[in-house]
C-alpha positions in Angstrom: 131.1 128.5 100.2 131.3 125.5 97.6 134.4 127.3 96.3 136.6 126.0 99.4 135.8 122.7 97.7 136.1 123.1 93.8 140.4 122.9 92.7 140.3 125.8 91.1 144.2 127.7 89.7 145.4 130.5 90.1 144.5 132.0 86.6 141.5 130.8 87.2 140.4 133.0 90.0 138.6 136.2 88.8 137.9 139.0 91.1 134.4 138.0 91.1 135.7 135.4 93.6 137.4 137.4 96.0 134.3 137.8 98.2 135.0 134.0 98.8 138.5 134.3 99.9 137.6 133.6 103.3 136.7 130.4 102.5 138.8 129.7 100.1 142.0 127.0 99.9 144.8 127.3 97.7 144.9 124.7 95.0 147.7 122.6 96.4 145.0 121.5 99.3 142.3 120.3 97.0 138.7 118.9 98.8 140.3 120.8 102.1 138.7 123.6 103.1 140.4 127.0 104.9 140.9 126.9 108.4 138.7 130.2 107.8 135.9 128.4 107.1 133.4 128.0 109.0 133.0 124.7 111.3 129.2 123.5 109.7 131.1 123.7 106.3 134.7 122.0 107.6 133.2 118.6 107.8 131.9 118.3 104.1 134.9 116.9 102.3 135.2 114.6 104.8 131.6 113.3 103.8 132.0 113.9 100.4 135.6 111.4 100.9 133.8 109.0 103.6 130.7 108.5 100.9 127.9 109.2 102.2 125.0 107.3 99.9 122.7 109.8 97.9 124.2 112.7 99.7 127.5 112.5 97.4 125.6 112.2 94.6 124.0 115.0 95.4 127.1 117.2 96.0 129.4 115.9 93.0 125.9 116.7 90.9 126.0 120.6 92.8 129.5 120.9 92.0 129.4 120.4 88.5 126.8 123.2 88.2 129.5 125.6 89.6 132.0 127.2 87.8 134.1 130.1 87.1 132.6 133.0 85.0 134.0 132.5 81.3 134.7 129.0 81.8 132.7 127.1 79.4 130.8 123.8 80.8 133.1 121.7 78.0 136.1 122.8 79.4 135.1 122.5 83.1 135.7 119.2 84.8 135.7 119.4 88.1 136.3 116.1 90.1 133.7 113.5 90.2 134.9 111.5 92.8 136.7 112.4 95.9 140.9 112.3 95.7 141.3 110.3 98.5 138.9 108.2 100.7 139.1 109.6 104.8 137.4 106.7 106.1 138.7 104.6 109.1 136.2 101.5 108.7 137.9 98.0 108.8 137.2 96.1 105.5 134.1 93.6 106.9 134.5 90.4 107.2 132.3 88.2 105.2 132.9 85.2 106.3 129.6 84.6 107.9 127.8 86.4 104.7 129.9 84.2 102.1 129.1 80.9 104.2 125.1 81.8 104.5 124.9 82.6 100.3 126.3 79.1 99.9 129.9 80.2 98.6 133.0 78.2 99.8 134.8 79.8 103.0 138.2 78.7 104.7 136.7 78.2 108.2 132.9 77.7 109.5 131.6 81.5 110.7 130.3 81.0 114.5 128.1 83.0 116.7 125.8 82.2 119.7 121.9 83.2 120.1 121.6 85.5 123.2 125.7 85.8 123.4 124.9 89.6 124.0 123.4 89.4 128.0 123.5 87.4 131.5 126.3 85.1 130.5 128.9 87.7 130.8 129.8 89.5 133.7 130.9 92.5 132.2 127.1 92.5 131.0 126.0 92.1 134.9 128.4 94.7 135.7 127.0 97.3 133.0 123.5 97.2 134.0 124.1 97.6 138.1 126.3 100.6 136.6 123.5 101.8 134.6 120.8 100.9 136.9 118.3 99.4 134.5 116.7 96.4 133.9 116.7 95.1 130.4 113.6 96.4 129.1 115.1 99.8 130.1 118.3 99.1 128.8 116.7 99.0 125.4 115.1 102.6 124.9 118.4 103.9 125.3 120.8 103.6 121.6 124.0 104.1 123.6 123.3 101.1 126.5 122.2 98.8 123.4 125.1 99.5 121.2 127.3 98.9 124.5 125.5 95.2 125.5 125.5 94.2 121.5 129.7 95.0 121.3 130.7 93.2 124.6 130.8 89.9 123.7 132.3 90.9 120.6 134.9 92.4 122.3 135.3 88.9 124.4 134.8 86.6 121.7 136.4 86.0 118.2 132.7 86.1 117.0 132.1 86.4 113.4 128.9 88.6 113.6 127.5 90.9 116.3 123.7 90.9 116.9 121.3 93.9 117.5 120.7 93.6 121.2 117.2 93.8 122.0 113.7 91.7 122.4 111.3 90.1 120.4 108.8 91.9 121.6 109.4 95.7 120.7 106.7 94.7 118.0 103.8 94.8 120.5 105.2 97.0 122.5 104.9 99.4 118.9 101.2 98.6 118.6 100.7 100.1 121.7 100.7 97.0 124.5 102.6 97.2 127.1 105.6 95.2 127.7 107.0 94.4 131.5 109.7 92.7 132.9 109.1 91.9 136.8 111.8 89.9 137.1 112.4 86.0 138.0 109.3 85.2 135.0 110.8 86.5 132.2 108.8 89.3 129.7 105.0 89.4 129.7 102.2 91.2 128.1 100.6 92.2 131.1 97.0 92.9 129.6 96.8 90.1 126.4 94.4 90.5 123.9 90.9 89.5 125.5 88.7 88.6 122.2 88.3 90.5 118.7 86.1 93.6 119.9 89.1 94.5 122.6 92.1 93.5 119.8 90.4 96.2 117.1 90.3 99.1 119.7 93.4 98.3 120.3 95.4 97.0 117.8 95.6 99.1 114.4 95.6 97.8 111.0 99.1 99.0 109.9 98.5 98.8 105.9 101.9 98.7 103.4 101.7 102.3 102.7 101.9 103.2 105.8 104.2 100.4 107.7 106.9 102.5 106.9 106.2 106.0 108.5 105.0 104.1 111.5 108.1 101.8 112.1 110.1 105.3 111.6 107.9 106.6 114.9 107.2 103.9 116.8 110.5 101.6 116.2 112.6 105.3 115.7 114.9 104.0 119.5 115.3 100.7 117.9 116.6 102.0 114.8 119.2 104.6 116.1 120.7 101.6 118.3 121.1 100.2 115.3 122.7 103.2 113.5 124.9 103.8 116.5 126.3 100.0 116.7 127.2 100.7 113.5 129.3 103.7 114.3 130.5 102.2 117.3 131.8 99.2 115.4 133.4 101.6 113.3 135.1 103.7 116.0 136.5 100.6 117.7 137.6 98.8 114.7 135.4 95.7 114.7 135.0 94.1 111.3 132.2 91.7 111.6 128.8 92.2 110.0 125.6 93.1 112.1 122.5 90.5 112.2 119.2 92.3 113.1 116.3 90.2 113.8 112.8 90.0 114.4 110.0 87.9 115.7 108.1 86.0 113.4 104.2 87.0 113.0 102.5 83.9 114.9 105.0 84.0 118.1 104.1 87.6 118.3 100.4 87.0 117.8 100.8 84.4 120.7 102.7 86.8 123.4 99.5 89.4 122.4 97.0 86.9 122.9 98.2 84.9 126.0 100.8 87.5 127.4 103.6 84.6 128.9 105.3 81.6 127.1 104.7 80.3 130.6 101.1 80.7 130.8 97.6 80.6 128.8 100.0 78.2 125.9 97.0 77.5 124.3 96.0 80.8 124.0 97.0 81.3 120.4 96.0 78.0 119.0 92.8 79.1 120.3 92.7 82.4 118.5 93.2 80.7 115.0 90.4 78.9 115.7 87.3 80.8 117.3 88.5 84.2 116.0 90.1 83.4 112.5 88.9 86.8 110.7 90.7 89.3 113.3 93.8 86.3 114.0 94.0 86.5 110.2 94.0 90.6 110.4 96.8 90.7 113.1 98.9 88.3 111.5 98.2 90.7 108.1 99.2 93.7 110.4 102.6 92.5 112.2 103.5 90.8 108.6 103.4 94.0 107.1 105.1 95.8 110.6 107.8 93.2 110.3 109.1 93.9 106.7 109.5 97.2 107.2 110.9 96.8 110.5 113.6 94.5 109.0 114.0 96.5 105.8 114.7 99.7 108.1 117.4 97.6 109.8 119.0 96.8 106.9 119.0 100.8 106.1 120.6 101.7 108.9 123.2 99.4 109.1 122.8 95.5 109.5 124.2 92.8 106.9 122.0 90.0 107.9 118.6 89.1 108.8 117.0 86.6 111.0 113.5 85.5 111.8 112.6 83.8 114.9 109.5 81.7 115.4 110.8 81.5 118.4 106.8 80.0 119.5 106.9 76.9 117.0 106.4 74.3 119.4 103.1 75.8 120.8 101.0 75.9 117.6 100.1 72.5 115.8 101.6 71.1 112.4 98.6 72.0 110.5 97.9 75.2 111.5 101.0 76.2 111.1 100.9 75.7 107.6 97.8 77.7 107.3 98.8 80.6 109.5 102.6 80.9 109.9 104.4 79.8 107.1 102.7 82.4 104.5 103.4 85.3 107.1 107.0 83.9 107.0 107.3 82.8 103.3 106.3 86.7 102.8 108.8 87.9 104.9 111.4 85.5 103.3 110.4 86.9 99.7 110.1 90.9 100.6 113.8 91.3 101.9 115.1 89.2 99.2 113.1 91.2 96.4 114.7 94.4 98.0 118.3 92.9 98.7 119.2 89.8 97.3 122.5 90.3 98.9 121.5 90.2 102.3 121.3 86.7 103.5 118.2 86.3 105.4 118.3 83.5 108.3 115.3 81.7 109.7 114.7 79.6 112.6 111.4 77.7 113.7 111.9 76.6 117.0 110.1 73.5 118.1 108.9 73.3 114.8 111.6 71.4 112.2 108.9 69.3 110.5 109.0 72.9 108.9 112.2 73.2 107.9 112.0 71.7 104.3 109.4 74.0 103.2 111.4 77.3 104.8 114.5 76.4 102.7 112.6 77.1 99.3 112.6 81.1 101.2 115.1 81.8 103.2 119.5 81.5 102.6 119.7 79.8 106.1 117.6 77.4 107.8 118.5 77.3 111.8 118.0 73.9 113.6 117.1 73.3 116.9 118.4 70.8 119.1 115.8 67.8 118.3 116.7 68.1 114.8 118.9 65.2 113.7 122.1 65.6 112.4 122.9 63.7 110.1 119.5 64.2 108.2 119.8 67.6 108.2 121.1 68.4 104.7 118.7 66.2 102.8 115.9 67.5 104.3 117.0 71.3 102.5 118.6 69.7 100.1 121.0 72.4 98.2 118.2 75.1 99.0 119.5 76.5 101.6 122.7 76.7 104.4 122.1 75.0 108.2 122.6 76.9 111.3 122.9 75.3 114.9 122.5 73.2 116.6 125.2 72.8 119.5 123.9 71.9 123.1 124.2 75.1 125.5 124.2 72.9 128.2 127.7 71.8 127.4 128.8 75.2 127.7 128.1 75.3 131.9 131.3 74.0 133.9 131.2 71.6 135.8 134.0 70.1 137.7 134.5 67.4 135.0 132.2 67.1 132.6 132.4 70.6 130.6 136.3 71.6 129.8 137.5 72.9 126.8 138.5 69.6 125.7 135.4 68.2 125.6 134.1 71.1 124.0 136.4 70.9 121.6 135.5 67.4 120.5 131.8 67.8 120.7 132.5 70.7 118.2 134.5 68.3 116.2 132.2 65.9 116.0 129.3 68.4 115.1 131.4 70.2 112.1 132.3 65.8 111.1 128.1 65.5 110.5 127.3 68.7 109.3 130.4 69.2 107.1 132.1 72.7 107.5 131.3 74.4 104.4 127.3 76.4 103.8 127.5 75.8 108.0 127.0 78.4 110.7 128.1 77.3 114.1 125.4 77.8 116.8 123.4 76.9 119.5 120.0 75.1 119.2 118.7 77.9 121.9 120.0 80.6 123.5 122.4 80.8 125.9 120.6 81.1 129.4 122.8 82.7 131.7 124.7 79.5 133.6 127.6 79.5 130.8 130.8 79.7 131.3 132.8 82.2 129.1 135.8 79.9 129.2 133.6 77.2 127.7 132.0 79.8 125.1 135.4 81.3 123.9 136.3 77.3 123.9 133.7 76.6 121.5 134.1 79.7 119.3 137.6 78.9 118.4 137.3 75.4 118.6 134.8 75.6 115.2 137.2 77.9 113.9 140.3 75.7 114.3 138.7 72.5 113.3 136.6 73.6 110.6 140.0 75.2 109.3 141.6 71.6 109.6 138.8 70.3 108.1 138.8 72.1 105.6 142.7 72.0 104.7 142.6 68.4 104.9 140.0 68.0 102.5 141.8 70.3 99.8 
């Protein structure tokens, strides 16, 4: 059948070849194959023209070990790359990807933490359609490729971000994960000392992180395949940020099972069971690279880390427990793709932020982080992202327009500066916003870093 696909003349066809002549295609339609052919074989030049990684390779390297009988290999050249691309994709924008790598950009790239979810009704709407919760809404690829493109629909975003939860990690491992509804996710059954988190908990080693993030991650990692082809189908050029949960706020959902309750929980951990704290943070380390390297694989541009837990362990043990988990992280992706910017954010933990900047392209600040320190304490290491208050983003009948959100965004890009800047929040959104006042902010850094910038030039 790989006939149909090789441009072959006239004078070139012996009758050794006419048992192909249902498959074949006259010359004139080269990389085409005959409406004869059959349907598994119809799509190939279209992957062969789309690109399709190794799998070209492979093909162009199969074709060039076919051809004619009494045609030398010298004089047979068949085509090594397809004739013309069929692909549909919009060129990405790298706008967000050129401003996190540190080169110059025209405007400052914006998105929002948690601007996939409660905040938009068309979100509220989808899951009373769908009748799930959110938990539930992430098994399925389809409902998770549908929540992560709604607000990019909305919103002149300049990135779209996996939808999902910081806790599929666990969940992995083999704890259960619940969402009762009016207090937030929990770990129902926490880890109760080390005896109960080694029967439990498995030591994932490097060799075999990989097969086991392919199993137990396999929903997560379709989602992210079909955002990807989603984005392609509806024409969105943006890149896709996956993300993960550092090691020691997932070590502190295991062990205390609420960010509401048992805080000290974790702190505790380090300190009267440091041998199997040490082996879990070793474990979801190792769970996480792969995790995020898999992501990458299937689709998403950009990377970011959440220590989303930094405010409930202390300064010291953070250093001791935390930042090598994360300055491995940091240091893995970058080894495997330099390319990719990888974005960090220790929440409730800046004092922090100096050290992450040596590891990661993007250091994320919260909203106690001062402004106009904020670049000397990374220096040139790395790019900020934040730190914009939410709360001005809920309307009130005064206080929150779009005018004032404008000029709070004005003054923010004025400290920062608009250039190695993400626009963001210093949390998530929670729910209250107002999508008036979020589209206000999104093009508000657009149009006055844009001024900004064409001012200073």
């Amino acid at each position: 059948f790989l006939t149909n696909f090789i441009p072959i003349s006239d004078t070139m066809r012996p009758p050794l070849f006419l048992p192909f002549q249902l498959f074949f295609t006259p010359p004139t339609r080269a990389f085409s194959p005959s409406p004869l052919a059959p349907p598994a074989f119809r799509h190939l030049p279209t992957i062969i023209s789309a690109g399709g990684g190794a799998d070209d390779t492979d093909l162009v390297t199969l074709l060039r070990n076919i051809r004619p009988p009494g045609v030398s290999l010298d004089a047979w050249t068949p085509p090594s790359s397809p004739s013309a691309p069929i692909s549909t994709a919009p060129a990405l924008r790298t706008l967000l990807i050129d401003a996190a790598l540190g080169k110059t950009v025209a405007r400052t790239p914006v998105w929002l933490f948690r601007q996939a979810g409660r905040h938009l009704p068309e979100y509220t709407a989808y899951k009373k359609l769908r009748n799930k919760n959110f938990l539930e809404l992430l098994k399925c690829p389809d409902d998770v490729a549908e929540c992560t493109l709604q607000p990019v629909r909305r919103y002149n975003v300049d990135a779209a971000i996996l939808f999902s939860d910081i806790l599929v990690i666990p969940e992995a491992l083999g704890m259960e994960v619940t969402m009762p509804g009016g207090v937030g996710i929990l770990v129902p059954q926490p880890l109760s000392d080390p005896q109960d988190s080694v029967a439990r908990i498995p030591t994932v080693t490097e060799g075999e992180a990989k097969d086991f993030v392919a199993e137990k991650l396999s929903h997560v990692l379709a989602a992210v395949r079909t955002i990807r082809s989603k984005m392609v189908e509806e024409g969105h050029d943006v890149p896709l940020i996956g993300f993960s949960a550092a090691p020691w706020t997932l070590l502190y959902y295991m062990v205390g099972g609420s960010s509401k309750k048992n805080t000290d929980a974790g702190t505790r951990w380090l300190h009267e069971h440091k041998e199997e704290s040490l082996r879990l943070l070793d474990t979801l380390t190792t769970v996480v690279v792969q995790y995020l390297l898999a992501q990458i694989a299937g689709g998403a541009h950009v990377i970011q880390i959440f220590e989303a837990m930094g405010m409930m362990i202390g300064e010291e043990d953070f250093y001791e427990y935390a930042m090598p988990c994360m300055e491995r992280i940091g240091k893995e992706i970058k080894e495997k793709h330099p390319d990719v910017p990888v974005m960090v954010f220790s929440r409730g933990a800046s004092y922090a932020n100096s050290a992450l900047s040596h590891h990661f392209d993007v250091v994320t600040l919260d909203g106690s982080v001062d402004r106009a320190t904020a670049r000397e304490v990374v220096g040139g290491r790395a790019g900020l992202q934040g730190n914009y208050d939410p709360a001005l983003l809920i309307a009130t009948d005064t206080d929150h327009t779009p005018e004032t959100v404008r000029q709070s965004v004005a003054d923010m890009l004025k400290t920062f500066g608009p250039q190695r800047l993400i626009a963001n929040l210093g949390e998530g959104l929670g729910g209250k916003e107002s999508t008036e006042l979020v589209e206000a902010f999104v093009d508000a850094v657009h149009e006055e870093s844009a001024r900004m910038i064409g001012n200073s030039e």
